[in-house]
Amino acid sequence: NFPLRDHDLRGPDFFNVREFPNITFVSTRYQPTGKESGQLYGKLTIHGVTRPVAFHVREIGAGPVPALPKPWGGYLSGYEATTTIQRSDFGMDAYAGMIANTVHLHVNIEGVRTSG
C-alpha cells in the first residue's frame, strides 16, 4: 500500500522482477517435529540465486468441508510455513547497513484432497 516503495522493491536494487520474475522453492525433504508440525527443507531461488532453506511448517487445520462447492469443498487442509533469510545471501545488498538485511517469510498453504 505504498506505491513508491513497491516500485523500488520491484526494481534492480532489490527483486529486479524484469530479470527475475519468479521466486521458487523446491523441497528436498520433510522432517516431522510433532503431530502437526515439521521442518520442510529445500532450495529457495530469489533474484537468480539459489540457497538451501528450512521452513517451519505448522498445520492450521484439516477436515471435510462438504458445504463448499468444488474445488473448495471436500477434504481441505491448511498450513503455514515460516523461515528467516538474509537478503544479501540472495544478491540483494542495496543500502546495506541502512535497511534491514533480515527478511521473515510467511507462506500460507491450502491443500485439497483429490482422491481417497
PDB file of C-alpha atoms in Angstrom:
ATOM      1  CA  ASN A   1       0.000   0.000   0.000  1.00  0.00           C
ATOM      2  CA  PHE A   2       2.942   2.327  -0.673  1.00  0.00           C
ATOM      3  CA  PRO A   3       3.432   2.609  -4.463  1.00  0.00           C
ATOM      4  CA  LEU A   4       6.875   4.265  -4.360  1.00  0.00           C
ATOM      5  CA  ARG A   5       8.272   1.577  -2.044  1.00  0.00           C
ATOM      6  CA  ASP A   6       6.633  -1.206  -4.089  1.00  0.00           C
ATOM      7  CA  HIS A   7       8.183   0.250  -7.262  1.00  0.00           C
ATOM      8  CA  ASP A   8      11.628   0.283  -5.608  1.00  0.00           C
ATOM      9  CA  LEU A   9      11.246  -3.305  -4.370  1.00  0.00           C
ATOM     10  CA  ARG A  10      10.418  -4.470  -7.917  1.00  0.00           C
ATOM     11  CA  GLY A  11      13.407  -2.570  -9.342  1.00  0.00           C
ATOM     12  CA  PRO A  12      17.039  -3.588  -9.902  1.00  0.00           C
ATOM     13  CA  ASP A  13      18.208  -2.679  -6.371  1.00  0.00           C
ATOM     14  CA  PHE A  14      16.014  -5.393  -4.860  1.00  0.00           C
ATOM     15  CA  PHE A  15      13.936  -8.112  -6.570  1.00  0.00           C
ATOM     16  CA  ASN A  16      14.598  -6.961 -10.158  1.00  0.00           C
ATOM     17  CA  VAL A  17      11.367  -8.523 -11.371  1.00  0.00           C
ATOM     18  CA  ARG A  18      12.090  -7.822 -15.039  1.00  0.00           C
ATOM     19  CA  GLU A  19      15.114 -10.111 -14.981  1.00  0.00           C
ATOM     20  CA  PHE A  20      13.923 -12.459 -12.215  1.00  0.00           C
ATOM     21  CA  PRO A  21      10.103 -12.621 -12.352  1.00  0.00           C
ATOM     22  CA  ASN A  22       9.756 -15.794 -10.248  1.00  0.00           C
ATOM     23  CA  ILE A  23      10.642 -16.892  -6.744  1.00  0.00           C
ATOM     24  CA  THR A  24      10.748 -20.681  -6.482  1.00  0.00           C
ATOM     25  CA  PHE A  25      11.092 -23.244  -3.735  1.00  0.00           C
ATOM     26  CA  VAL A  26      11.867 -26.903  -4.443  1.00  0.00           C
ATOM     27  CA  SER A  27      11.539 -29.177  -1.443  1.00  0.00           C
ATOM     28  CA  THR A  28      14.103 -31.896  -0.792  1.00  0.00           C
ATOM     29  CA  ARG A  29      12.715 -33.486   2.386  1.00  0.00           C
ATOM     30  CA  TYR A  30      10.247 -33.117   5.235  1.00  0.00           C
ATOM     31  CA  GLN A  31      11.106 -33.920   8.853  1.00  0.00           C
ATOM     32  CA  PRO A  32       8.166 -34.167  11.281  1.00  0.00           C
ATOM     33  CA  THR A  33       8.741 -32.447  14.625  1.00  0.00           C
ATOM     34  CA  GLY A  34       5.315 -33.189  16.090  1.00  0.00           C
ATOM     35  CA  LYS A  35       1.863 -34.426  15.132  1.00  0.00           C
ATOM     36  CA  GLU A  36       1.020 -31.192  13.299  1.00  0.00           C
ATOM     37  CA  SER A  37       4.431 -29.629  12.636  1.00  0.00           C
ATOM     38  CA  GLY A  38       7.719 -30.211  10.920  1.00  0.00           C
ATOM     39  CA  GLN A  39      10.674 -28.810   9.028  1.00  0.00           C
ATOM     40  CA  LEU A  40      10.472 -28.578   5.235  1.00  0.00           C
ATOM     41  CA  TYR A  41      13.928 -28.444   3.673  1.00  0.00           C
ATOM     42  CA  GLY A  42      14.666 -27.356   0.149  1.00  0.00           C
ATOM     43  CA  LYS A  43      16.183 -24.843  -2.217  1.00  0.00           C
ATOM     44  CA  LEU A  44      14.853 -21.297  -2.458  1.00  0.00           C
ATOM     45  CA  THR A  45      15.644 -19.210  -5.533  1.00  0.00           C
ATOM     46  CA  ILE A  46      15.295 -15.438  -5.314  1.00  0.00           C
ATOM     47  CA  HIS A  47      16.923 -12.880  -7.596  1.00  0.00           C
ATOM     48  CA  GLY A  48      18.543 -15.699  -9.585  1.00  0.00           C
ATOM     49  CA  VAL A  49      20.384 -17.062  -6.525  1.00  0.00           C
ATOM     50  CA  THR A  50      19.576 -20.480  -5.052  1.00  0.00           C
ATOM     51  CA  ARG A  51      20.225 -21.258  -1.400  1.00  0.00           C
ATOM     52  CA  PRO A  52      19.179 -24.064   0.952  1.00  0.00           C
ATOM     53  CA  VAL A  53      16.496 -23.087   3.469  1.00  0.00           C
ATOM     54  CA  ALA A  54      14.329 -24.797   6.068  1.00  0.00           C
ATOM     55  CA  PHE A  55      10.742 -23.736   6.673  1.00  0.00           C
ATOM     56  CA  HIS A  56       8.995 -24.473   9.948  1.00  0.00           C
ATOM     57  CA  VAL A  57       5.613 -25.907   8.895  1.00  0.00           C
ATOM     58  CA  ARG A  58       2.538 -25.993  11.103  1.00  0.00           C
ATOM     59  CA  GLU A  59      -0.829 -27.496  10.276  1.00  0.00           C
ATOM     60  CA  ILE A  60      -3.546 -24.952  10.916  1.00  0.00           C
ATOM     61  CA  GLY A  61      -6.436 -27.354  10.359  1.00  0.00           C
ATOM     62  CA  ALA A  62      -7.709 -30.226   8.257  1.00  0.00           C
ATOM     63  CA  GLY A  63     -11.019 -31.903   7.669  1.00  0.00           C
ATOM     64  CA  PRO A  64     -14.062 -32.309   5.473  1.00  0.00           C
ATOM     65  CA  VAL A  65     -15.830 -29.188   4.210  1.00  0.00           C
ATOM     66  CA  PRO A  66     -18.776 -30.631   2.261  1.00  0.00           C
ATOM     67  CA  ALA A  67     -20.834 -27.407   2.247  1.00  0.00           C
ATOM     68  CA  LEU A  68     -18.465 -25.667  -0.174  1.00  0.00           C
ATOM     69  CA  PRO A  69     -18.700 -26.264  -3.928  1.00  0.00           C
ATOM     70  CA  LYS A  70     -15.774 -27.850  -5.775  1.00  0.00           C
ATOM     71  CA  PRO A  71     -12.879 -27.146  -5.943  1.00  0.00           C
ATOM     72  CA  TRP A  72     -13.166 -25.676  -2.418  1.00  0.00           C
ATOM     73  CA  GLY A  73     -15.326 -28.408  -0.946  1.00  0.00           C
ATOM     74  CA  GLY A  74     -14.286 -31.865   0.155  1.00  0.00           C
ATOM     75  CA  TYR A  75     -11.338 -32.503   2.434  1.00  0.00           C
ATOM     76  CA  LEU A  76      -9.179 -29.427   2.955  1.00  0.00           C
ATOM     77  CA  SER A  77      -6.006 -28.855   4.917  1.00  0.00           C
ATOM     78  CA  GLY A  78      -4.294 -25.608   5.789  1.00  0.00           C
ATOM     79  CA  TYR A  79      -0.680 -24.952   6.709  1.00  0.00           C
ATOM     80  CA  GLU A  80       1.635 -22.075   7.411  1.00  0.00           C
ATOM     81  CA  ALA A  81       5.360 -22.143   6.711  1.00  0.00           C
ATOM     82  CA  THR A  82       7.859 -19.642   8.094  1.00  0.00           C
ATOM     83  CA  THR A  83      11.563 -19.010   7.784  1.00  0.00           C
ATOM     84  CA  THR A  84      14.063 -16.179   8.033  1.00  0.00           C
ATOM     85  CA  ILE A  85      16.626 -15.342   5.351  1.00  0.00           C
ATOM     86  CA  GLN A  86      19.305 -12.726   4.825  1.00  0.00           C
ATOM     87  CA  ARG A  87      18.520 -10.768   1.658  1.00  0.00           C
ATOM     88  CA  SER A  88      22.231 -10.286   0.960  1.00  0.00           C
ATOM     89  CA  ASP A  89      22.564 -14.089   0.631  1.00  0.00           C
ATOM     90  CA  PHE A  90      20.374 -13.746  -2.465  1.00  0.00           C
ATOM     91  CA  GLY A  91      22.315 -10.888  -4.049  1.00  0.00           C
ATOM     92  CA  MET A  92      20.122  -8.101  -2.697  1.00  0.00           C
ATOM     93  CA  ASP A  93      22.572  -5.937  -0.808  1.00  0.00           C
ATOM     94  CA  ALA A  94      21.400  -2.452  -1.788  1.00  0.00           C
ATOM     95  CA  TYR A  95      21.504   0.005   1.113  1.00  0.00           C
ATOM     96  CA  ALA A  96      23.405  -2.447   3.319  1.00  0.00           C
ATOM     97  CA  GLY A  97      23.674  -1.015   6.799  1.00  0.00           C
ATOM     98  CA  MET A  98      20.813   1.404   6.172  1.00  0.00           C
ATOM     99  CA  ILE A  99      17.924  -1.066   5.989  1.00  0.00           C
ATOM    100  CA  ALA A 100      17.451  -4.492   7.494  1.00  0.00           C
ATOM    101  CA  ASN A 101      19.134  -7.498   5.951  1.00  0.00           C
ATOM    102  CA  THR A 102      16.877  -9.982   7.756  1.00  0.00           C
ATOM    103  CA  VAL A 103      13.666 -10.951   5.948  1.00  0.00           C
ATOM    104  CA  HIS A 104      10.932 -13.043   7.558  1.00  0.00           C
ATOM    105  CA  LEU A 105       8.986 -15.190   5.086  1.00  0.00           C
ATOM    106  CA  HIS A 106       5.466 -16.379   5.902  1.00  0.00           C
ATOM    107  CA  VAL A 107       3.649 -18.653   3.442  1.00  0.00           C
ATOM    108  CA  ASN A 108       0.036 -19.837   3.740  1.00  0.00           C
ATOM    109  CA  ILE A 109      -0.809 -23.115   2.012  1.00  0.00           C
ATOM    110  CA  GLU A 110      -4.172 -24.718   1.326  1.00  0.00           C
ATOM    111  CA  GLY A 111      -4.387 -28.291   0.139  1.00  0.00           C
ATOM    112  CA  VAL A 112      -7.348 -30.004  -1.488  1.00  0.00           C
ATOM    113  CA  ARG A 113      -7.522 -33.798  -1.323  1.00  0.00           C
ATOM    114  CA  THR A 114      -8.057 -35.060  -4.863  1.00  0.00           C
ATOM    115  CA  SER A 115      -8.552 -38.764  -4.057  1.00  0.00           C
ATOM    116  CA  GLY A 116      -9.165 -41.125  -1.172  1.00  0.00           C
TER     117      GLY A 116
END
